[in-house]
């Protein structure tokens, strides 16, 4: 996956029903998906390393300083 500075990051607030795929209080990368957004979902790269749809209500957007964001995306 190519990583850019335009990637959106979110923090998982609730992993109920997805404990194997998401960890609470962990930062995840969101991929743009307009159709998912219209349905109240986010396309998130989860613990499997693949992208899946999850309820938006389970996450909060996070803005990090550029250097920290670069470090997070490098992992």
Coordinates of N, CA and C in Angstrom, one line a residue:
X1 N 0.8 -1.2 0.0 CA 0.0 0.0 0.0 C 0.9 1.2 0.0
X2 N 0.6 2.1 -0.9 CA 1.4 3.4 -1.0 C 0.8 4.3 0.1
X3 N 1.7 4.9 0.9 CA 1.3 5.8 2.0 C 1.5 7.2 1.7
X4 N 0.5 8.0 1.8 CA 0.6 9.4 1.5 C 0.3 10.3 2.7
X5 N 0.6 11.6 2.6 CA 0.2 12.4 3.7 C -1.3 12.7 3.8
X6 N -2.0 12.3 2.7 CA -3.5 12.5 2.7 C -4.3 11.4 3.4
X7 N -3.6 10.4 3.8 CA -4.3 9.3 4.5 C -4.9 9.8 5.8
X8 N -6.2 9.4 6.0 CA -6.9 9.8 7.2 C -6.6 8.7 8.3
X9 N -6.4 9.2 9.5 CA -6.2 8.3 10.7 C -7.3 8.5 11.6
X10 N -7.7 7.4 12.3 CA -8.8 7.4 13.3 C -8.3 6.5 14.5
X11 N -8.9 6.8 15.6 CA -8.7 6.0 16.8 C -9.9 5.2 17.0
X12 N -9.7 3.9 17.3 CA -10.8 3.0 17.6 C -11.3 3.3 19.0
X13 N -12.6 3.6 19.1 CA -13.2 3.8 20.4 C -14.0 2.6 20.9
X14 N -14.5 1.8 20.0 CA -15.4 0.7 20.4 C -15.1 -0.5 19.4
X15 N -14.7 -1.6 19.9 CA -14.5 -2.8 19.0 C -15.5 -3.9 19.3
X16 N -16.6 -3.5 19.9 CA -17.6 -4.6 20.2 C -18.0 -5.3 18.9
X17 N -17.9 -6.6 18.9 CA -18.2 -7.4 17.8 C -17.1 -7.6 16.8
X18 N -16.0 -6.9 17.1 CA -14.8 -6.9 16.2 C -13.5 -7.1 16.9
X19 N -13.6 -7.7 18.1 CA -12.4 -7.8 19.0 C -11.2 -8.4 18.3
X20 N -11.3 -9.3 17.4 CA -10.2 -9.9 16.8 C -9.6 -9.1 15.7
X21 N -10.4 -8.1 15.2 CA -10.0 -7.3 14.1 C -9.5 -5.9 14.5
X22 N -10.0 -5.4 15.6 CA -9.7 -4.0 16.0 C -9.4 -4.0 17.5
X23 N -8.4 -3.1 17.8 CA -8.1 -2.9 19.2 C -8.5 -1.5 19.7
X24 N -9.2 -1.4 20.8 CA -9.6 -0.1 21.3 C -8.4 0.7 21.6
X25 N -8.5 2.0 21.4 CA -7.5 3.1 21.6 C -6.3 2.9 20.6
X26 N -6.4 2.2 19.6 CA -5.3 2.0 18.6 C -5.7 2.9 17.4
X27 N -4.6 3.4 16.7 CA -4.8 4.3 15.5 C -4.8 3.4 14.3
X28 N -5.8 3.6 13.4 CA -5.9 2.9 12.1 C -5.9 3.9 11.0
X29 N -5.6 3.3 9.8 CA -5.6 4.1 8.6 C -7.0 3.8 7.9
X30 N -7.6 4.9 7.4 CA -8.8 4.8 6.7 C -8.6 5.1 5.2
X31 N -9.2 4.3 4.4 CA -9.1 4.4 2.9 C -10.3 5.2 2.4
X32 N -10.2 6.1 1.5 CA -11.4 6.8 1.0 C -12.4 5.8 0.4
X33 N -13.7 6.0 0.7 CA -14.7 5.2 0.1 C -16.0 5.9 0.3
X34 N -16.4 6.7 -0.8 CA -17.6 7.5 -0.7 C -18.9 6.7 -0.5
X35 N -19.0 5.5 -1.1 CA -20.2 4.7 -0.9 C -20.3 4.2 0.6
X36 N -19.2 3.8 1.2 CA -19.2 3.4 2.6 C -19.6 4.6 3.5
X37 N -19.1 5.8 3.2 CA -19.3 7.0 3.9 C -20.8 7.3 3.9
X38 N -21.5 7.1 2.8 CA -22.9 7.4 2.7 C -23.7 6.4 3.6
X39 N -23.2 5.2 3.8 CA -23.9 4.2 4.6 C -23.4 4.2 6.1
X40 N -22.7 5.3 6.5 CA -22.2 5.4 7.8 C -21.1 4.4 8.2
X41 N -20.3 4.1 7.2 CA -19.2 3.1 7.4 C -17.9 3.8 7.0
X42 N -16.8 3.2 7.6 CA -15.4 3.6 7.2 C -14.7 2.3 6.7
X43 N -13.9 2.5 5.7 CA -13.1 1.5 5.2 C -11.7 1.5 5.9
X44 N -11.5 0.6 6.8 CA -10.4 0.7 7.8 C -9.4 -0.5 7.5
X45 N -8.1 -0.2 7.5 CA -7.2 -1.3 7.5 C -7.0 -1.9 8.9
X46 N -7.5 -3.1 9.1 CA -7.6 -3.6 10.5 C -6.4 -4.5 10.8
X47 N -6.5 -5.2 11.9 CA -5.4 -6.0 12.4 C -5.0 -7.1 11.4
X48 N -5.8 -7.5 10.4 CA -5.5 -8.5 9.4 C -4.6 -7.9 8.4
X49 N -4.5 -6.6 8.3 CA -3.7 -5.9 7.3 C -4.5 -5.6 6.0
X50 N -5.8 -6.1 6.0 CA -6.7 -5.9 4.9 C -7.7 -4.8 5.3
X51 N -8.4 -4.2 4.3 CA -9.4 -3.2 4.6 C -10.8 -3.8 4.6
X52 N -11.5 -3.4 5.6 CA -12.9 -3.8 5.8 C -13.7 -2.6 6.3
X53 N -15.0 -2.8 6.1 CA -16.0 -1.7 6.5 C -16.4 -1.9 8.0
X54 N -16.4 -0.8 8.7 CA -16.8 -0.8 10.1 C -17.6 0.4 10.3
X55 N -18.5 0.4 11.4 CA -19.3 1.6 11.7 C -18.4 2.8 12.0
X56 N -18.8 3.9 11.5 CA -18.1 5.2 11.8 C -18.1 5.5 13.3
X57 N -19.2 5.1 13.9 CA -19.4 5.4 15.3 C -18.4 4.7 16.2
X58 N -17.6 3.8 15.7 CA -16.6 3.1 16.4 C -15.3 3.8 16.5
X59 N -15.2 4.9 15.7 CA -13.9 5.6 15.6 C -14.1 7.1 15.8
X60 N -12.9 7.7 16.0 CA -12.9 9.2 16.1 C -11.7 9.6 15.2
X61 N -11.9 10.6 14.4 CA -10.7 11.1 13.5 C -9.7 11.7 14.4
X62 N -8.4 11.5 14.0 CA -7.3 12.1 14.8 C -6.4 12.8 13.8
X63 N -5.9 14.0 14.3 CA -4.9 14.8 13.6 C -3.6 14.8 14.3
X64 N -2.6 14.3 13.7 CA -1.3 14.2 14.4 C -0.3 15.2 13.7
X65 N 0.7 15.7 14.4 CA 1.7 16.5 13.8 C 2.4 15.7 12.6
X66 N 2.8 16.3 11.6 CA 3.3 15.7 10.4 C 4.4 14.6 10.7
X67 N 5.3 14.9 11.6 CA 6.4 13.9 11.9 C 5.8 12.7 12.6
X68 N 4.9 12.9 13.5 CA 4.3 11.8 14.2 C 3.4 10.9 13.2
X69 N 2.7 11.6 12.3 CA 1.9 10.9 11.4 C 2.7 10.1 10.4
X70 N 3.9 10.6 10.0 CA 4.8 9.9 9.2 C 5.3 8.7 9.9
X71 N 5.6 8.8 11.2 CA 6.1 7.7 11.9 C 5.0 6.6 12.1
X72 N 3.8 7.0 12.3 CA 2.7 6.0 12.5 C 2.5 5.3 11.2
X73 N 2.5 6.0 10.0 CA 2.2 5.4 8.7 C 3.4 4.5 8.3
X74 N 4.6 4.7 8.9 CA 5.8 3.9 8.5 C 5.7 2.5 9.1
X75 N 4.9 2.3 10.2 CA 4.8 1.1 10.9 C 3.9 0.1 10.2

